Coordinates of C-alpha atoms (C1' of nucleotides) in Angstrom, one line a residue:
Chain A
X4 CA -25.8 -9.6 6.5
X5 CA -22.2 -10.1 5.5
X6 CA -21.0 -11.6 8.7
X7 CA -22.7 -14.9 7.3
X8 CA -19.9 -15.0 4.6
X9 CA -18.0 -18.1 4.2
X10 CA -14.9 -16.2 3.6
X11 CA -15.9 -13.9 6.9
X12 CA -15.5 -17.0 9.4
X13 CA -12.4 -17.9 7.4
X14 CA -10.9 -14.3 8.1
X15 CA -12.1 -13.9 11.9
X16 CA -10.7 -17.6 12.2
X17 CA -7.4 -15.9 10.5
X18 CA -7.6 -13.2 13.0
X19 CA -8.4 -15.2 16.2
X20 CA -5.3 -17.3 15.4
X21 CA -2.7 -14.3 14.6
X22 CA -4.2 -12.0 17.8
X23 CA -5.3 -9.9 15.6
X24 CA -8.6 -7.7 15.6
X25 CA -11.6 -7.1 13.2
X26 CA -12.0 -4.0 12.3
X27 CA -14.9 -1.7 10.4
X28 CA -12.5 -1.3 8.1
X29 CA -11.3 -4.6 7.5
X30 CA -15.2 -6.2 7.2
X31 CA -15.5 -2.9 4.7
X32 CA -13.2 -3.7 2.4
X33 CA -13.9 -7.5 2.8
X34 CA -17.3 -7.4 1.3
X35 CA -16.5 -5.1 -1.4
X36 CA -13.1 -7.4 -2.4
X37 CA -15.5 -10.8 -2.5
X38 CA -17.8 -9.0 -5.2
X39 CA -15.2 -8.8 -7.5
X40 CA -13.0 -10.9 -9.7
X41 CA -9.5 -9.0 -9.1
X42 CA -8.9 -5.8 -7.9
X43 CA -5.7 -3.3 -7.5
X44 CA -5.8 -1.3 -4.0
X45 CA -5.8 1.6 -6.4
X46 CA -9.3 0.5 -7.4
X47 CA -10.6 -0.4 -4.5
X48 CA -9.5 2.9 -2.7
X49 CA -11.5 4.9 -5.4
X50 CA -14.4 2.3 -5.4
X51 CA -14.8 2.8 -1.2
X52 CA -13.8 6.4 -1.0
X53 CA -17.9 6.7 -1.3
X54 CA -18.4 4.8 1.8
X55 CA -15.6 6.1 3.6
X56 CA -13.7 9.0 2.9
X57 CA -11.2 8.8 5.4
X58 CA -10.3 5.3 4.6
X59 CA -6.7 5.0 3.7
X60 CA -5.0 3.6 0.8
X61 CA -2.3 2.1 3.2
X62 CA -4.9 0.2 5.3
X63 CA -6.1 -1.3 1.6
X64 CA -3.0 -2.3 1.1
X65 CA -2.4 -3.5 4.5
X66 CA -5.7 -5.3 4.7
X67 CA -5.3 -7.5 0.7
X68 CA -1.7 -8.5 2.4
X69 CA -4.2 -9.8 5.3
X70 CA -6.2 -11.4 2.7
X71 CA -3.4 -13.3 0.8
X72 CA -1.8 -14.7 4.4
X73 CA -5.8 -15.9 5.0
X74 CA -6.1 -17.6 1.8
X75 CA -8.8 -15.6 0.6
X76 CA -6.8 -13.6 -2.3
X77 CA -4.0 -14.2 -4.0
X78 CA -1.1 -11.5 -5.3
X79 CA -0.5 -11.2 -8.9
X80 CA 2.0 -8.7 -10.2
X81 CA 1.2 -7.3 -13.5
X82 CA 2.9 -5.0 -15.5
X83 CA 4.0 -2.4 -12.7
X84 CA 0.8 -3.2 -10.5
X85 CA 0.3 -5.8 -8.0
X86 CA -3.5 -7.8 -8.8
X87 CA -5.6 -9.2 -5.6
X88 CA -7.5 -11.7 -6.9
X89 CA -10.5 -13.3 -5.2
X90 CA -9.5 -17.3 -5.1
X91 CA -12.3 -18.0 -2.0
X92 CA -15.3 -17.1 -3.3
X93 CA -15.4 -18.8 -7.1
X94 CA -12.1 -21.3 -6.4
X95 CA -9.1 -20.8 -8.4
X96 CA -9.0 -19.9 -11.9
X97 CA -6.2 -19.1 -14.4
X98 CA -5.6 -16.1 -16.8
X99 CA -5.6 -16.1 -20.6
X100 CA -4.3 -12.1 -21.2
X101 CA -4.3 -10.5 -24.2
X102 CA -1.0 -8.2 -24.8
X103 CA -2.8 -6.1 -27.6
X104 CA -5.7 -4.6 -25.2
X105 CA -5.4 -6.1 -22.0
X106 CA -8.1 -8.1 -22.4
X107 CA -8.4 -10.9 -19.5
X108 CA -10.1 -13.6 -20.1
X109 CA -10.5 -17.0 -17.4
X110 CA -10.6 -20.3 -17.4
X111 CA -10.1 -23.8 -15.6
X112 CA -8.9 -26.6 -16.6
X113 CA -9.0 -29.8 -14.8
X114 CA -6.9 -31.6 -16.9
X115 CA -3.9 -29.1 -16.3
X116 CA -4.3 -29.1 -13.0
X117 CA -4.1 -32.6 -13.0
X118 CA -0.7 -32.9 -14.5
X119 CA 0.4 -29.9 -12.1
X120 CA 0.2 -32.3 -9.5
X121 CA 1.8 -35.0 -11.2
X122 CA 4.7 -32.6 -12.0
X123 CA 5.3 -31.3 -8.3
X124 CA 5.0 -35.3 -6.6
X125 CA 7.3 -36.3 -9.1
X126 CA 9.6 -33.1 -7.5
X127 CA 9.0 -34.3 -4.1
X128 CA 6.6 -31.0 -3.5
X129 CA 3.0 -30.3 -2.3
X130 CA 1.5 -27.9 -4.1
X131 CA -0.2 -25.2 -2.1
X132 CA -1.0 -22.8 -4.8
X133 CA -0.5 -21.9 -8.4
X134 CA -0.4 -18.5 -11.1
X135 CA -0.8 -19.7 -15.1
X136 CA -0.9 -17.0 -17.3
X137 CA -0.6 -17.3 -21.0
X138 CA -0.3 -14.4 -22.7
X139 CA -1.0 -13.6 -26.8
X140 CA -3.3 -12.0 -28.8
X141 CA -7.0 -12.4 -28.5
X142 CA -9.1 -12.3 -31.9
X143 CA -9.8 -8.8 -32.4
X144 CA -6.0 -7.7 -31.9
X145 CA -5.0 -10.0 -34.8
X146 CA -6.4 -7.8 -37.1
Chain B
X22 CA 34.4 -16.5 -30.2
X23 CA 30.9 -15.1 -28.5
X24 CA 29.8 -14.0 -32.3
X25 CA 29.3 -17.2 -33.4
X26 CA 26.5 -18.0 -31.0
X27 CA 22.9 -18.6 -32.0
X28 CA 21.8 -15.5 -29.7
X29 CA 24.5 -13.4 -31.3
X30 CA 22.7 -14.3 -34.9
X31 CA 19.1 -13.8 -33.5
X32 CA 20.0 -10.6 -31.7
X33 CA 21.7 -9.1 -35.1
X34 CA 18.8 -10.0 -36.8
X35 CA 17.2 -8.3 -34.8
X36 CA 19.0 -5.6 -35.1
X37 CA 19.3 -5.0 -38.7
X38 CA 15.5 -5.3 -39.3
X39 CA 15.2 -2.6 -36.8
X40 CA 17.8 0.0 -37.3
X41 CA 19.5 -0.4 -34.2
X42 CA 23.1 -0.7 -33.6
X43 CA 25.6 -3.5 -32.4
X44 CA 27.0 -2.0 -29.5
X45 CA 30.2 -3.4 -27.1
X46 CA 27.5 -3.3 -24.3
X47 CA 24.9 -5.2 -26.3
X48 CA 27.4 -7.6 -26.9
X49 CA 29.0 -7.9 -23.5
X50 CA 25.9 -8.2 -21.6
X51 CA 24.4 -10.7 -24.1
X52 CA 27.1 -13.1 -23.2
X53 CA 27.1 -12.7 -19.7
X54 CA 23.2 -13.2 -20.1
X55 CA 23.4 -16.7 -22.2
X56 CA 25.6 -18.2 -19.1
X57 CA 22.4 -18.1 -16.7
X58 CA 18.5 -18.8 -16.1
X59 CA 17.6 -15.7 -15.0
X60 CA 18.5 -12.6 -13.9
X61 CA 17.7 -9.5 -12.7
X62 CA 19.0 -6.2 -13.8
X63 CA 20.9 -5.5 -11.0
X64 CA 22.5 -8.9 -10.3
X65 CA 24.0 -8.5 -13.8
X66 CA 25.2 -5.0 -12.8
X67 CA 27.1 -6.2 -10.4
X68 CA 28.3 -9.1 -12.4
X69 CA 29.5 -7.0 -15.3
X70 CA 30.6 -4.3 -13.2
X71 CA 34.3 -6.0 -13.3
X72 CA 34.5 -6.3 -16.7
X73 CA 33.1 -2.8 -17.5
X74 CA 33.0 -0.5 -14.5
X75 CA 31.1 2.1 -16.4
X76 CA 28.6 0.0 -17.7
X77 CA 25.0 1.9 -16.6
X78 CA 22.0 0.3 -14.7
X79 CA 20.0 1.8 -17.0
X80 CA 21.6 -0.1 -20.0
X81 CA 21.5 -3.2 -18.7
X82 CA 17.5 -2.9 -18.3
X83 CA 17.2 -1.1 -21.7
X84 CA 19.1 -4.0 -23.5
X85 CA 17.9 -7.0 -21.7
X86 CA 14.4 -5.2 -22.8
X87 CA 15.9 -5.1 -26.0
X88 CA 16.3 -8.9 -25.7
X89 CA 13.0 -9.6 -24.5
X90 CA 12.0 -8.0 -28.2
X91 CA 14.1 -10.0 -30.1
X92 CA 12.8 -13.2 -28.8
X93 CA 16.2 -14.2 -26.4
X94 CA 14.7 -13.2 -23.1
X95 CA 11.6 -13.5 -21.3
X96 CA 10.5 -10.7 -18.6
X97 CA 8.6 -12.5 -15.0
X98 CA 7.8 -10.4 -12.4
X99 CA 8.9 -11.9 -9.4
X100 CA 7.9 -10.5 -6.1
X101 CA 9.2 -6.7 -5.9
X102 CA 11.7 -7.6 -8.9
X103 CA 11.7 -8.4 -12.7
X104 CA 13.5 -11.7 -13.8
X105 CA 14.8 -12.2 -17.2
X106 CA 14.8 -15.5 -18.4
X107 CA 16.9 -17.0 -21.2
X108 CA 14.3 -18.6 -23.0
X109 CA 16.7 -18.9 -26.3
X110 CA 19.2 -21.6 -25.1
X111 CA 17.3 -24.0 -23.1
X112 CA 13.9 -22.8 -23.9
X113 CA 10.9 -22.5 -22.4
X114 CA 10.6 -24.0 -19.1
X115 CA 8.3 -23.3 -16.0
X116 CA 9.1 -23.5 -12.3
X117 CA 8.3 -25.0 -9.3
X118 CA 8.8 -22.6 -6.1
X119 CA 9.1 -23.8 -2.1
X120 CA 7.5 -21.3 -0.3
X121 CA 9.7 -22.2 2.6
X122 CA 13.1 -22.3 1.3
X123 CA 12.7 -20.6 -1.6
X124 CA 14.3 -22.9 -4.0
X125 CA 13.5 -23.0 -8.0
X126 CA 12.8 -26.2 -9.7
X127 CA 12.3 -25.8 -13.4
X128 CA 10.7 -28.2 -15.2
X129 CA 9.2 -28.7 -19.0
X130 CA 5.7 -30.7 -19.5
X131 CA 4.7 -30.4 -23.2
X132 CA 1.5 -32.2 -22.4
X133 CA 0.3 -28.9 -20.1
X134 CA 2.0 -27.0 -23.0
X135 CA -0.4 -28.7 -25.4
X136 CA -3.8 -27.7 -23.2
X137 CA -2.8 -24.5 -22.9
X138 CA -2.9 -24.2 -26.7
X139 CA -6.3 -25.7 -26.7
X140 CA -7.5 -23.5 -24.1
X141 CA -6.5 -20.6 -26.4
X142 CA -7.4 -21.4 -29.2
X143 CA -11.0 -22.4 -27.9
X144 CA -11.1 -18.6 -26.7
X145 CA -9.8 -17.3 -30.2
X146 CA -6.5 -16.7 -28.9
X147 CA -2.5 -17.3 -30.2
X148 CA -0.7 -17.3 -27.8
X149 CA 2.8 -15.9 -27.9
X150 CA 4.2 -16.9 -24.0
X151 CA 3.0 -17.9 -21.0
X152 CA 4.0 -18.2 -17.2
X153 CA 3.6 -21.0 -14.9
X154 CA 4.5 -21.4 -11.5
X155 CA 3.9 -23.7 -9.0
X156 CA 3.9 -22.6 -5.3
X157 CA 4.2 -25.3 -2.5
X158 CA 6.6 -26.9 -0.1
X159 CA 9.6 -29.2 -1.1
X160 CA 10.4 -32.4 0.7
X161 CA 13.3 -31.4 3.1
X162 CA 10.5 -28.0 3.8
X163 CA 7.8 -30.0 5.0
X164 CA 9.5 -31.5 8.5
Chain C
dT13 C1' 38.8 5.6 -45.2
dA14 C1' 36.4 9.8 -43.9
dT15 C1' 32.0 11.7 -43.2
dC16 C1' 27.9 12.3 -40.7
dA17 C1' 23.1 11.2 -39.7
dT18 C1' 21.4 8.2 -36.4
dC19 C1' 21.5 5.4 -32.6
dT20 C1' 23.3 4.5 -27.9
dT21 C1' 25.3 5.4 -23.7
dG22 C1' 25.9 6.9 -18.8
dA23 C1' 24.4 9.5 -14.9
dG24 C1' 21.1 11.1 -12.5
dA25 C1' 16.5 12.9 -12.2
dC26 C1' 11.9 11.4 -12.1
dG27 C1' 7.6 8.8 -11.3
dG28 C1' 4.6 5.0 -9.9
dC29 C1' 3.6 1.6 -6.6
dT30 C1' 4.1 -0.2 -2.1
dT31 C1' 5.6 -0.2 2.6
dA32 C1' 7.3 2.1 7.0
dT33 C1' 6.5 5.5 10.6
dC34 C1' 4.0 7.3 14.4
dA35 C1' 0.6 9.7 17.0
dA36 C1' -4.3 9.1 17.7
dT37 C1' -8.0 5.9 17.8
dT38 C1' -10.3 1.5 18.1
dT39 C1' -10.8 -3.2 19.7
dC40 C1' -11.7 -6.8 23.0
dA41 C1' -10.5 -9.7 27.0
dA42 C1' -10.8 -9.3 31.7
Chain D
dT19 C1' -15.5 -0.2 32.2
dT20 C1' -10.7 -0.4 31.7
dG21 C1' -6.4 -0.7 29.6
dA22 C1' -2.9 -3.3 27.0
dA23 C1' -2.4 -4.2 22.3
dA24 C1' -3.6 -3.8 17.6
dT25 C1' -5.1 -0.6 13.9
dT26 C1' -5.7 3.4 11.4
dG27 C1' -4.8 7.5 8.4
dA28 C1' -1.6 10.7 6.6
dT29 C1' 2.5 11.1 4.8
dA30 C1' 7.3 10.2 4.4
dA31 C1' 10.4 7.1 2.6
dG32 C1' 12.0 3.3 -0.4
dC33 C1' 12.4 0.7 -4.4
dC34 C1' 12.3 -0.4 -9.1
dG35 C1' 12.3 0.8 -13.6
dT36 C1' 12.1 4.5 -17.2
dC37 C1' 13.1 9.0 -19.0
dT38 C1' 16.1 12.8 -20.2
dC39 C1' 19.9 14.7 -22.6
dA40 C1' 24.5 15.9 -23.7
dA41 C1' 28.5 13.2 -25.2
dG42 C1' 30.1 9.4 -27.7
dA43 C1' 29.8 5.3 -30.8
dT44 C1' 28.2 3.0 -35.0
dG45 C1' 27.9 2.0 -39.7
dA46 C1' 25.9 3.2 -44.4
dT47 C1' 27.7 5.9 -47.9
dA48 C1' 30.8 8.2 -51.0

DNA sequence: TATCATCTTGAGACGGCTTATCAATTTCAA
DNA sequence: TTGAAATTGATAAGCCGTCTCAAGATGATA
């Protein structure tokens, strides 16, 4: 059952602490986000409209803004859309996009993150959380 | 004068190769754009609305597109808004954002710029920009 | 310098994405 | 089981950015 989810506990813990309540909906949409690598509510509205008809596309919304303040997804604004991506369940991970197709591949890089540390002590910050994107051409659209 | 800028050359470059005009407003809101980081659309309408009260919203977004083109600016969407940055006079740089205040360091680290390059090119990709932030609390934020 | 095809502008309409509103429903602590 | 408080669904509203188009500006050419 999905209640034994890692990133369940950390949303009921999430909910306990805010006085908020777990819904039907929000353990829906939950187990269908932590299957995925990034999702728009767009998607997921047309992915659970199966399940649940009736479910709105302002409770998606409402409930990936729940995610992101629980640390279990994280907002990324592309283009005119805004990205949920799943952070909890595979740990972070950073985007190599290709403008020709759209193409999104991801990586890690320990190195990197290494020196992203470096650079915010140096600044006097703590880092909490972190977007790189780089963006060019993959092989295919060279051609 | 303004016409003797770098930008100005770049932009006209641009221009020519493309069979697209140099225009007062091109002009005037290139100059205003070159004093700053980063901008949005409507900060600079307000800006430049002393200088030219006529000046359109919708120019300003059509030429600091234009810009983004010819190599001067860089588009980051920030939050609800999209940020120009003048990559051109101080090039590239990344930032480093206090999730409490809000405040924006920007910083440069050409050794993350060189991994970057090796992470695309391992995945057969150029890369023509990229976007790194850094999200965590400053010094003064975390007391 | 005058001409004129072409590009640009300004103003507002338009469209896509996200949030706000609110009555009806659900949750959960007591 | 009860009831205060949170949540939902449907839709209106809001915001940002682009599109439209008639009027005006630009600049290559003669």
């Amino acid at each position: 059952m999905s209640k034994s989810l890692k990133e369940m506990d950390v949303l009921r813990q999430h909910l306990a602490k805010h006085q908020l309540k777990l819904t039907r909906q929000r353990e829906l949409i939950l187990t269908a986000f932590l299957r995925q690598e990034h999702v728009t509510a767009e998607t997921m509205y047309h992915q659970l409209a199966k399940k649940d008809p009736h479910l709105g596309l302002a409770t998606i919304y409402r409930t990936l803004n729940l995610f992101c303040e629980a640390g279990i997804a994280q907002a990324r604004h592309f283009g005119t859309q805004t990205q949920y991506d799943n952070i909890s369940h595979k740990g972070h991970h950073d985007h190599l996009i290709c403008t020709g197709c759209g193409t999104i591949v991801e990586f890690e890089n320990c190195e990197i993150e290494r020196l992203q540390e470096e650079v915010a002590t140096k600044n006097g910050f703590v880092i909490q959380t972190h977007r790189l994107e780089l963006y060019g051409l993959c092989a295919r659209c060279r051609h």
